[in-house]
Amino acid sequence: MKKTLLLSLSLATSLLNAEDNGFFISAGYQIGEAAQMVKNTGELKKLSDTYENLSNLLTNFNNLNRAVTNASSPSQINAAIDNLKANTRGLTGEKDNSPAYQAVSLALNAAVGLWNVIGYAIMCGNGNDTGGGPGSVVFNNQPGQGSTAITCNRYEATGPGKSMSIDEFKKLNEAYQIIQQALKSQNGFPELGGSGIKVNVRYTYECKQNSNGSSINGGVDQFCQAKNGSGSSNGNTNTQTTTQDGVTITTTYKDKKATVSFSITNNAEQLLNQAANIMQVLNTQCPLVRSTHNENAPGNGSPWNISASGNACQIFQQEFSQVTSMIKNAQEIVTQAQSLNNQQSNQNAPQDFNPYTSADRAFAQNMLNHAQAQAKMLELADQIKTNLSAIPTHFVTYYLAACRNGGGTLPNQGVTSNTWGAGCAYVEETITALNNSLAHFGTQAEQIKQSELLARTILDFRGSLSNLNNTYNSITTTASNTPNSPFLKNLISQSTNPNNPGGLQAVYQVNQSAYSQLLSATQELGHNPFRRVGLISSQTNNGAMNGIGVQVGYKQFFGEKRRWGLRYYGFFDYNHAYIKSSFFNSASDVFTYGVGTDVLYNFINDKTTKNNKISFGVFGGIALAGTSWLNSQYVNLATFNNFYSAKMNVANFQFLFNLGLRMNLAKNKKKASDHVAQHGVELGVKIPTINTNYYSLLGTQLEYRRLYSVYLNYVFAY
C-alpha cells in the first residue's frame, strides 16, 4: 500500500513537471529560396525559326502569286494605276489630308519654332573684345525678350563659338522674315503640287553706333549704308538694288535705318531653303547664349531645363541635329513631289496585254516611278515624326510646341512681344495634323507597295515567274522536312490550266486551312519563352521566396520524465518566388500541403518560473506532401499544346525534412489532472527534396524546386 502511494505521488510530480499532451495549431512567416533548372537541346528554337521562315516564304509567295496573276489582267493593272493616280492627288493636291504636306509643315514650323525658343538669348554684335563694343543693330520683327526686336550689341569677338556676327545674323534674319511673312500672308504655303504664289517681303533694321564705335571693326553704321550693287540717292535717302539667287532685293537706307523689300515665290521648296539657311547659320556659327542673370556673361542650358553648357551647338546638340534632319527629309519629300508632278500621268495597260509576250511595258515603268515616289514620301513623312521624337520630350512639350497667351502662332499671327522663349509656330497642331493625315491615308501605304511589286513583276515577268517557282520549291522542301507537323502536308500545290495564255498555264494554290494552322502555330510559338534559346546543357537559377505556413495536429510525450514526444499534423504552406534568368524571368505561387510527423525532445522540461513553466527543445521529422506551382509563364508555355503535346506538371509528390527549435510556455498547474492552455514559438527549416518536372517539349526541360524555407511560427496548444 505504501509503495503504491509513493508511485502515485511520483507520477503526479512528473505530470506537474512535463509538457501536456494535446492538440495544437501554429502559423507563421517563412523565407527561403527556390531554384529553376533548365536543359535545352535547341530543337524548339529550330522549330520556331522554321515556322518563321515558312511564314515569310508564304507571305512572299502570296505577294508574288498575286502580282503574277494581276500582271496578266489589264483590269487589275488599270485598277492599280487608278489607285496611284488617286494617291498622287492625295499627296500633292491636298493640305489637311496629305501626310507629305503636313510633314513639310512640321519641319518648317520646327525650324521657326526653334529660333523663337532660343533667339532672344543668342549673343550677337560686331565687337572685337575691346571697349564696350561699337554699338548695336536692332532687327525688328524678331522674338526678343518682351519685345518684337532683337538687339545685336555684344562687344565680344565674333565668329564660330563666340558672338554671332552682324553679317551672319542678317542671313538668319532674312530667312526668318521670308518664312514668317510668306506663311502669314498666305496662311501657309500651297499644296505640294500647286503653283507658288508671289509674296512681297519687307523688313527693317536700325543701326545705333556708339560715339567711339567706328574704331571697333568699322562700327555698326556700315550695316545701314549701301555697299555693293546699283543705287541712287535722294537727300539723306539712299536706295540700293542687288540680285541674289535670282531675286532682286531693294534696300532703302535713311537715318541709319534699313528697309529691305523683295518678292519671292511662296512654295515649299523656297521656304525649306530658308529654313535650311537658318539651321546652316546656327550649325556653323554655334553662337554663345547669354546668362539669365547677367547679359554680359555666357550662359548655359538652364533656361530650357537642359543640363549642358558651352555654345548653342553644345547646349542644343540634339535639337539642332534633329531639326536639320527634318528639313533635309522635307526637302526630299518636295523633290519626290516634283518628280510626280513632272512625270507623265499613268498610262493604262493595253486590253490585250500579255506580260509573257508583250513588248510594250512603258506604262509599267511609269507605274513603278509613281509607286516609288509615293512610298518614299510616306517613308520620309514617318521619318520626320521620328526626328521630332528624338528631341527630348520636355523640350518639345514645354518649349518647341508651347506658346504663351498672346505669343503669336503661325501661320497667321506672326511675332508679338510674347513670342520669345516658346515655339509659337504651330508645332503641336501640326503634329496632330500629321498623325490625322497618316491615319486618313490608311491602307494606301500597303497598296502602294503592292502596286510597286506589280510594276516590277510586269517589267521582269519571266524573272518573277522563276522567282515564284523557286519560292514554291523552297516552301515544299521546308514543309516536308519539318518534323511532327502533319498539318504542313499539302500546304501548297501546283496545277496546270491549259486555257490560260502561253507561258501562264502554271497555277499555284495555298491550302488555306494548313496556312491558317501555320500562322496559329507560329503565333503560339512566338509566346514561348524558349523560342530564342539555343543549346543549354544545364543551367540553374535561384530566387528568393517568402510566404506563410499553417500546421494543425496533436502532440504527446512519453517516458517517466516525458522529455520525448511525437506530434502528428497536417500543414499548408504558401510561398511566392521570383526567379531571374538569361532567357526569361518568372514569378511563381508555390503551394505545399500534406501531413507530417516529428520527434520532439525537451532539454528543459517545464522549468518553473514565477507564474509559468517553460519547456525548450528540438524537433525533427518528415512530411509527405504535394506541391503545386502556379507560374507566370504557364500560359505562354501551354499555348503550343494545340500542335505539339508538351508535358506540363504543375503539381507533384513531395518529401520534406522538418527540423528546428521549439519553446513552450504554460501556466502553473495546481494538480496533475489540470489541463491548461499553452503558447509557444518555433524556429525551423523545411527542406523539400523532389523537383517539380514542370515543362518538357522537344528537348526542353524546365524544373522547379523549393530548396528550403526557414520559418518562425507561433504555436497554441491545449
Tab-separated table of N, CA and C in Angstrom, residues 256-388:
chain	number	residue	atom	x	y	z
A	256	LYS	N	20.032	106.094	-90.720
A	256	LYS	CA	20.656	104.919	-90.109
A	256	LYS	C	19.652	103.778	-89.894
A	257	LYS	N	18.661	103.743	-90.767
A	257	LYS	CA	17.699	102.647	-90.768
A	257	LYS	C	17.684	102.025	-92.157
A	258	ALA	N	17.496	100.714	-92.193
A	258	ALA	CA	17.456	99.998	-93.470
A	258	ALA	C	16.103	99.325	-93.631
A	259	THR	N	15.536	99.489	-94.804
A	259	THR	CA	14.283	98.813	-95.139
A	259	THR	C	14.549	97.932	-96.347
A	260	VAL	N	14.345	96.644	-96.183
A	260	VAL	CA	14.632	95.671	-97.237
A	260	VAL	C	13.311	95.165	-97.796
A	261	SER	N	13.205	95.134	-99.117
A	261	SER	CA	11.974	94.634	-99.741
A	261	SER	C	12.309	93.858	-101.002
A	262	PHE	N	11.568	92.801	-101.232
A	262	PHE	CA	11.716	91.989	-102.440
A	262	PHE	C	10.520	91.051	-102.533
A	263	SER	N	10.417	90.363	-103.640
A	263	SER	CA	9.340	89.393	-103.847
A	263	SER	C	9.934	88.000	-103.980
A	264	ILE	N	9.263	87.050	-103.395
A	264	ILE	CA	9.686	85.653	-103.527
A	264	ILE	C	8.455	84.799	-103.841
A	265	THR	N	8.720	83.592	-104.263
A	265	THR	CA	7.644	82.646	-104.541
A	265	THR	C	7.372	81.826	-103.287
A	266	ASN	N	6.142	81.888	-102.848
A	266	ASN	CA	5.758	81.129	-101.657
A	266	ASN	C	5.435	79.697	-102.058
A	267	ASN	N	6.392	78.813	-101.899
A	267	ASN	CA	6.146	77.382	-102.091
A	267	ASN	C	7.028	76.610	-101.122
A	268	ALA	N	6.796	75.328	-101.025
A	268	ALA	CA	7.510	74.513	-100.040
A	268	ALA	C	9.010	74.526	-100.280
A	269	GLU	N	9.420	74.457	-101.544
A	269	GLU	CA	10.851	74.416	-101.846
A	269	GLU	C	11.548	75.682	-101.366
A	270	GLN	N	10.972	76.838	-101.663
A	270	GLN	CA	11.581	78.110	-101.280
A	270	GLN	C	11.652	78.248	-99.757
A	271	LEU	N	10.574	77.915	-99.086
A	271	LEU	CA	10.550	78.079	-97.629
A	271	LEU	C	11.492	77.100	-96.938
A	272	LEU	N	11.597	75.890	-97.458
A	272	LEU	CA	12.533	74.927	-96.872
A	272	LEU	C	13.975	75.372	-97.072
A	273	ASN	N	14.257	76.001	-98.214
A	273	ASN	CA	15.606	76.534	-98.422
A	273	ASN	C	15.934	77.577	-97.362
A	274	GLN	N	14.950	78.408	-97.024
A	274	GLN	CA	15.173	79.428	-95.993
A	274	GLN	C	15.326	78.794	-94.610
A	275	ALA	N	14.548	77.761	-94.344
A	275	ALA	CA	14.702	77.050	-93.065
A	275	ALA	C	16.085	76.419	-92.973
A	276	ALA	N	16.559	75.891	-94.107
A	276	ALA	CA	17.911	75.316	-94.132
A	276	ALA	C	18.953	76.398	-93.877
A	277	ASN	N	18.703	77.624	-94.377
A	277	ASN	CA	19.633	78.726	-94.125
A	277	ASN	C	19.705	79.061	-92.639
A	278	ILE	N	18.557	79.054	-91.970
A	278	ILE	CA	18.546	79.313	-90.522
A	278	ILE	C	19.412	78.300	-89.797
A	279	MET	N	19.208	77.024	-90.116
A	279	MET	CA	19.958	75.976	-89.423
A	279	MET	C	21.426	75.990	-89.829
A	280	GLN	N	21.709	76.400	-91.086
A	280	GLN	CA	23.105	76.467	-91.525
A	280	GLN	C	23.862	77.515	-90.719
A	281	VAL	N	23.239	78.664	-90.479
A	281	VAL	CA	23.884	79.705	-89.672
A	281	VAL	C	24.107	79.210	-88.250
A	282	LEU	N	23.093	78.598	-87.658
A	282	LEU	CA	23.227	78.119	-86.277
A	282	LEU	C	24.283	77.029	-86.166
A	283	ASN	N	24.286	76.096	-87.107
A	283	ASN	CA	25.222	74.964	-87.034
A	283	ASN	C	26.663	75.371	-87.304
A	284	THR	N	26.871	76.387	-88.130
A	284	THR	CA	28.251	76.787	-88.444
A	284	THR	C	28.779	77.833	-87.473
A	285	GLN	N	27.916	78.702	-86.967
A	285	GLN	CA	28.373	79.775	-86.078
A	285	GLN	C	28.395	79.354	-84.608
A	286	CYS	N	27.510	78.436	-84.226
A	286	CYS	CA	27.483	77.945	-82.834
A	286	CYS	C	27.639	79.097	-81.840
A	287	PRO	N	26.756	80.085	-81.878
A	287	PRO	CA	26.935	81.277	-81.041
A	287	PRO	C	26.761	80.981	-79.552
A	288	LEU	N	27.316	81.872	-78.745
A	288	LEU	CA	27.115	81.784	-77.304
A	288	LEU	C	25.700	82.238	-76.962
A	289	VAL	N	25.173	81.757	-75.839
A	289	VAL	CA	23.902	82.255	-75.312
A	289	VAL	C	24.207	83.021	-74.032
A	290	ARG	N	23.432	84.051	-73.778
A	290	ARG	CA	23.710	84.884	-72.614
A	290	ARG	C	23.125	84.265	-71.353
A	291	SER	N	23.708	84.633	-70.239
A	291	SER	CA	23.233	84.169	-68.948
A	291	SER	C	21.901	84.830	-68.616
A	292	THR	N	21.078	84.122	-67.872
A	292	THR	CA	19.799	84.702	-67.446
A	292	THR	C	19.997	85.730	-66.341
A	293	HIS	N	21.159	85.678	-65.683
A	293	HIS	CA	21.420	86.588	-64.565
A	293	HIS	C	22.265	87.792	-64.973
A	294	ASN	N	23.060	87.625	-66.029
A	294	ASN	CA	23.962	88.700	-66.436
A	294	ASN	C	24.117	88.642	-67.945
A	295	GLU	N	23.575	89.655	-68.637
A	295	GLU	CA	23.617	89.621	-70.104
A	295	GLU	C	25.028	89.741	-70.658
A	296	ASN	N	25.966	90.139	-69.807
A	296	ASN	CA	27.348	90.256	-70.257
A	296	ASN	C	28.148	88.984	-70.035
A	297	ALA	N	27.497	87.943	-69.538
A	297	ALA	CA	28.204	86.683	-69.271
A	297	ALA	C	27.558	85.559	-70.071
A	298	PRO	N	28.381	84.666	-70.628
A	298	PRO	CA	27.808	83.499	-71.323
A	298	PRO	C	26.988	82.649	-70.359
A	299	GLY	N	25.927	82.049	-70.869
A	299	GLY	CA	25.060	81.232	-70.030
A	299	GLY	C	25.179	79.757	-70.346
A	300	ASN	N	24.138	79.008	-69.971
A	300	ASN	CA	24.098	77.567	-70.206
A	300	ASN	C	22.671	77.172	-70.570
A	301	GLY	N	22.370	75.883	-70.481
A	301	GLY	CA	21.057	75.406	-70.901
A	301	GLY	C	19.979	75.478	-69.853
A	302	SER	N	20.260	76.078	-68.700
A	302	SER	CA	19.280	76.080	-67.608
A	302	SER	C	17.950	76.750	-67.951
A	303	PRO	N	17.901	77.829	-68.769
A	303	PRO	CA	16.585	78.411	-69.080
A	303	PRO	C	15.652	77.442	-69.799
A	304	TRP	N	16.218	76.410	-70.412
A	304	TRP	CA	15.413	75.427	-71.143
A	304	TRP	C	15.443	74.060	-70.453
A	305	ASN	N	15.858	74.061	-69.187
A	305	ASN	CA	15.959	72.816	-68.402
A	305	ASN	C	16.859	71.788	-69.079
A	306	ILE	N	17.947	72.277	-69.653
A	306	ILE	CA	18.943	71.411	-70.284
A	306	ILE	C	20.224	71.488	-69.461
A	307	SER	N	20.705	70.350	-69.028
A	307	SER	CA	21.901	70.312	-68.175
A	307	SER	C	23.156	70.247	-69.031
A	308	ALA	N	23.390	71.318	-69.797
A	308	ALA	CA	24.584	71.402	-70.641
A	308	ALA	C	25.034	72.848	-70.668
A	309	SER	N	26.302	73.049	-70.952
A	309	SER	CA	26.851	74.395	-71.036
A	309	SER	C	27.703	74.500	-72.291
A	310	GLY	N	28.212	75.706	-72.546
A	310	GLY	CA	29.009	75.920	-73.744
A	310	GLY	C	28.258	76.786	-74.731
A	311	ASN	N	28.561	76.622	-76.026
A	311	ASN	CA	27.862	77.401	-77.046
A	311	ASN	C	26.550	76.719	-77.430
A	312	ALA	N	25.805	77.353	-78.328
A	312	ALA	CA	24.475	76.849	-78.681
A	312	ALA	C	24.527	75.451	-79.277
A	313	CYS	N	25.567	75.139	-80.057
A	313	CYS	CA	25.668	73.804	-80.655
A	313	CYS	C	25.876	72.730	-79.592
A	314	GLN	N	26.533	73.099	-78.499
A	314	GLN	CA	26.745	72.140	-77.418
A	314	GLN	C	25.501	71.999	-76.555
A	315	ILE	N	24.826	73.101	-76.296
A	315	ILE	CA	23.622	73.063	-75.460
A	315	ILE	C	22.472	72.391	-76.200
A	316	PHE	N	22.296	72.747	-77.472
A	316	PHE	CA	21.156	72.251	-78.252
A	316	PHE	C	21.602	71.233	-79.296
A	317	GLN	N	22.555	70.406	-78.949
A	317	GLN	CA	23.115	69.453	-79.915
A	317	GLN	C	22.023	68.584	-80.536
A	318	GLN	N	21.172	67.998	-79.701
A	318	GLN	CA	20.130	67.097	-80.218
A	318	GLN	C	19.080	67.880	-80.989
A	319	GLU	N	18.704	69.040	-80.489
A	319	GLU	CA	17.674	69.837	-81.153
A	319	GLU	C	18.145	70.311	-82.530
A	320	PHE	N	19.365	70.835	-82.605
A	320	PHE	CA	19.895	71.290	-83.898
A	320	PHE	C	19.988	70.128	-84.886
A	321	SER	N	20.489	69.000	-84.410
A	321	SER	CA	20.687	67.847	-85.289
A	321	SER	C	19.367	67.347	-85.863
A	322	GLN	N	18.355	67.204	-85.008
A	322	GLN	CA	17.094	66.624	-85.467
A	322	GLN	C	16.299	67.590	-86.342
A	323	VAL	N	16.302	68.867	-86.012
A	323	VAL	CA	15.582	69.827	-86.859
A	323	VAL	C	16.261	69.929	-88.223
A	324	THR	N	17.594	69.898	-88.243
A	324	THR	CA	18.312	69.892	-89.523
A	324	THR	C	17.921	68.673	-90.354
A	325	SER	N	17.831	67.510	-89.708
A	325	SER	CA	17.420	66.287	-90.419
A	325	SER	C	15.986	66.393	-90.906
A	326	MET	N	15.109	66.987	-90.103
A	326	MET	CA	13.719	67.171	-90.522
A	326	MET	C	13.645	67.994	-91.800
A	327	ILE	N	14.441	69.049	-91.876
A	327	ILE	CA	14.427	69.905	-93.067
A	327	ILE	C	14.942	69.140	-94.282
A	328	LYS	N	16.029	68.389	-94.111
A	328	LYS	CA	16.565	67.607	-95.234
A	328	LYS	C	15.537	66.589	-95.720
A	329	ASN	N	14.864	65.918	-94.799
A	329	ASN	CA	13.846	64.942	-95.196
A	329	ASN	C	12.668	65.629	-95.875
A	330	ALA	N	12.294	66.808	-95.385
A	330	ALA	CA	11.198	67.550	-96.018
A	330	ALA	C	11.588	67.994	-97.425
A	331	GLN	N	12.839	68.408	-97.607
A	331	GLN	CA	13.297	68.785	-98.950
A	331	GLN	C	13.240	67.599	-99.903
A	332	GLU	N	13.543	66.408	-99.401
A	332	GLU	CA	13.458	65.217	-100.247
A	332	GLU	C	12.000	64.900	-100.582
A	333	ILE	N	11.083	65.149	-99.640
A	333	ILE	CA	9.656	64.977	-99.945
A	333	ILE	C	9.259	65.884	-101.106
A	334	VAL	N	9.708	67.129	-101.064
A	334	VAL	CA	9.387	68.072	-102.142
A	334	VAL	C	9.984	67.600	-103.463
A	335	THR	N	11.198	67.057	-103.411
A	335	THR	CA	11.826	66.527	-104.631
A	335	THR	C	10.985	65.395	-105.216
A	336	GLN	N	10.515	64.495	-104.365
A	336	GLN	CA	9.679	63.390	-104.836
A	336	GLN	C	8.344	63.904	-105.371
A	337	ALA	N	7.786	64.919	-104.713
A	337	ALA	CA	6.532	65.501	-105.203
A	337	ALA	C	6.731	66.122	-106.582
A	338	GLN	N	7.858	66.778	-106.779
A	338	GLN	CA	8.154	67.367	-108.092
A	338	GLN	C	8.298	66.291	-109.158
A	339	SER	N	8.893	65.149	-108.774
A	339	SER	CA	9.021	64.057	-109.748
A	339	SER	C	7.652	63.530	-110.144
A	340	LEU	N	6.720	63.481	-109.192
A	340	LEU	CA	5.357	63.057	-109.529
A	340	LEU	C	4.696	64.072	-110.452
A	341	ASN	N	4.898	65.349	-110.167
A	341	ASN	CA	4.273	66.394	-110.982
A	341	ASN	C	4.858	66.442	-112.390
A	342	ASN	N	6.144	66.107	-112.512
A	342	ASN	CA	6.821	66.209	-113.811
A	342	ASN	C	6.623	64.979	-114.680
A	343	GLN	N	6.267	63.852	-114.050
A	343	GLN	CA	6.118	62.625	-114.832
A	343	GLN	C	4.800	62.633	-115.587
A	344	GLN	N	4.794	61.862	-116.638
A	344	GLN	CA	3.582	61.697	-117.428
A	344	GLN	C	2.542	60.973	-116.588
A	345	SER	N	1.293	61.386	-116.699
A	345	SER	CA	0.227	60.701	-115.979
A	345	SER	C	0.219	59.229	-116.352
A	346	ASN	N	-0.102	58.410	-115.374
A	346	ASN	CA	-0.056	56.966	-115.591
A	346	ASN	C	-0.902	56.552	-116.795
A	347	GLN	N	-0.284	55.799	-117.690
A	347	GLN	CA	-0.981	55.286	-118.862
A	347	GLN	C	-1.652	53.963	-118.507
A	348	ASN	N	-2.752	53.685	-119.157
A	348	ASN	CA	-3.427	52.415	-118.933
A	348	ASN	C	-2.776	51.306	-119.756
A	349	ALA	N	-2.988	50.068	-119.287
A	349	ALA	CA	-2.436	48.910	-119.990
A	349	ALA	C	-3.311	48.559	-121.191
A	350	PRO	N	-2.709	48.071	-122.272
A	350	PRO	CA	-3.499	47.618	-123.429
A	350	PRO	C	-4.439	46.485	-123.011
A	351	GLN	N	-5.627	46.444	-123.614
A	351	GLN	CA	-6.615	45.440	-123.238
A	351	GLN	C	-6.159	44.020	-123.553
A	352	ASP	N	-5.316	43.848	-124.566
A	352	ASP	CA	-4.847	42.509	-124.933
A	352	ASP	C	-3.451	42.237	-124.376
A	353	PHE	N	-3.092	42.932	-123.312
A	353	PHE	CA	-1.726	42.832	-122.795
A	353	PHE	C	-1.445	41.434	-122.234
A	354	ASN	N	-0.324	40.843	-122.680
A	354	ASN	CA	0.157	39.565	-122.158
A	354	ASN	C	1.580	39.797	-121.645
A	355	PRO	N	1.783	39.759	-120.327
A	355	PRO	CA	3.106	40.097	-119.787
A	355	PRO	C	4.199	39.138	-120.230
A	356	TYR	N	3.793	37.946	-120.701
A	356	TYR	CA	4.798	36.963	-121.105
A	356	TYR	C	5.325	37.252	-122.508
A	357	THR	N	4.482	37.882	-123.352
A	357	THR	CA	4.883	38.074	-124.756
A	357	THR	C	4.910	39.534	-125.193
A	358	SER	N	4.133	40.408	-124.540
A	358	SER	CA	4.033	41.802	-124.994
A	358	SER	C	5.334	42.553	-124.754
A	359	ALA	N	5.681	43.411	-125.717
A	359	ALA	CA	6.916	44.192	-125.601
A	359	ALA	C	6.656	45.580	-125.017
A	360	ASP	N	5.414	46.070	-125.083
A	360	ASP	CA	5.089	47.414	-124.611
A	360	ASP	C	4.924	47.398	-123.092
A	361	ARG	N	5.938	47.911	-122.414
A	361	ARG	CA	5.881	47.942	-120.948
A	361	ARG	C	6.158	49.350	-120.395
A	362	ALA	N	6.027	50.370	-121.232
A	362	ALA	CA	6.310	51.739	-120.791
A	362	ALA	C	5.392	52.152	-119.645
A	363	PHE	N	4.127	51.730	-119.730
A	363	PHE	CA	3.177	52.083	-118.671
A	363	PHE	C	3.616	51.512	-117.324
A	364	ALA	N	4.267	50.328	-117.349
A	364	ALA	CA	4.710	49.698	-116.106
A	364	ALA	C	5.853	50.484	-115.469
A	365	GLN	N	6.753	51.015	-116.311
A	365	GLN	CA	7.845	51.840	-115.774
A	365	GLN	C	7.290	53.106	-115.134
A	366	ASN	N	6.260	53.665	-115.773
A	366	ASN	CA	5.605	54.850	-115.210
A	366	ASN	C	4.938	54.513	-113.876
A	367	MET	N	4.295	53.345	-113.825
A	367	MET	CA	3.703	52.872	-112.562
A	367	MET	C	4.760	52.777	-111.471
A	368	LEU	N	5.886	52.163	-111.828
A	368	LEU	CA	6.957	51.957	-110.852
A	368	LEU	C	7.487	53.288	-110.333
A	369	ASN	N	7.673	54.244	-111.242
A	369	ASN	CA	8.180	55.551	-110.815
A	369	ASN	C	7.224	56.223	-109.832
A	370	HIS	N	5.931	56.166	-110.137
A	370	HIS	CA	4.940	56.768	-109.245
A	370	HIS	C	4.899	56.049	-107.899
A	371	ALA	N	4.902	54.748	-107.930
A	371	ALA	CA	4.826	53.981	-106.680
A	371	ALA	C	6.050	54.234	-105.810
A	372	GLN	N	7.224	54.266	-106.413
A	372	GLN	CA	8.447	54.500	-105.647
A	372	GLN	C	8.446	55.895	-105.029
A	373	ALA	N	8.019	56.886	-105.797
A	373	ALA	CA	7.991	58.255	-105.273
A	373	ALA	C	7.001	58.374	-104.121
A	374	GLN	N	5.828	57.768	-104.281
A	374	GLN	CA	4.823	57.836	-103.225
A	374	GLN	C	5.284	57.110	-101.965
A	375	ALA	N	5.874	55.935	-102.151
A	375	ALA	CA	6.370	55.182	-100.995
A	375	ALA	C	7.458	55.966	-100.272
A	376	LYS	N	8.328	56.613	-101.037
A	376	LYS	CA	9.405	57.403	-100.438
A	376	LYS	C	8.846	58.580	-99.655
A	377	MET	N	7.824	59.213	-100.176
A	377	MET	CA	7.222	60.356	-99.494
A	377	MET	C	6.615	59.945	-98.157
A	378	LEU	N	5.923	58.811	-98.138
A	378	LEU	CA	5.342	58.327	-96.881
A	378	LEU	C	6.431	57.924	-95.895
A	379	GLU	N	7.475	57.305	-96.414
A	379	GLU	CA	8.602	56.919	-95.553
A	379	GLU	C	9.251	58.150	-94.925
A	380	LEU	N	9.442	59.191	-95.719
A	380	LEU	CA	10.067	60.416	-95.219
A	380	LEU	C	9.162	61.140	-94.230
A	381	ALA	N	7.851	61.112	-94.478
A	381	ALA	CA	6.917	61.729	-93.530
A	381	ALA	C	7.012	61.055	-92.170
A	382	ASP	N	7.096	59.739	-92.199
A	382	ASP	CA	7.244	58.999	-90.942
A	382	ASP	C	8.600	59.285	-90.301
A	383	GLN	N	9.636	59.456	-91.123
A	383	GLN	CA	10.969	59.746	-90.590
A	383	GLN	C	11.006	61.111	-89.914
A	384	ILE	N	10.267	62.068	-90.451
A	384	ILE	CA	10.210	63.389	-89.817
A	384	ILE	C	9.580	63.281	-88.434
A	385	LYS	N	8.559	62.447	-88.306
A	385	LYS	CA	7.995	62.186	-86.977
A	385	LYS	C	9.049	61.588	-86.060
A	386	THR	N	9.829	60.655	-86.587
A	386	THR	CA	10.884	60.026	-85.792
A	386	THR	C	11.935	61.045	-85.373
A	387	ASN	N	12.301	61.943	-86.292
A	387	ASN	CA	13.264	63.002	-85.954
A	387	ASN	C	12.759	63.836	-84.786
A	388	LEU	N	11.500	64.217	-84.854
A	388	LEU	CA	10.941	65.051	-83.787
A	388	LEU	C	10.922	64.306	-82.460
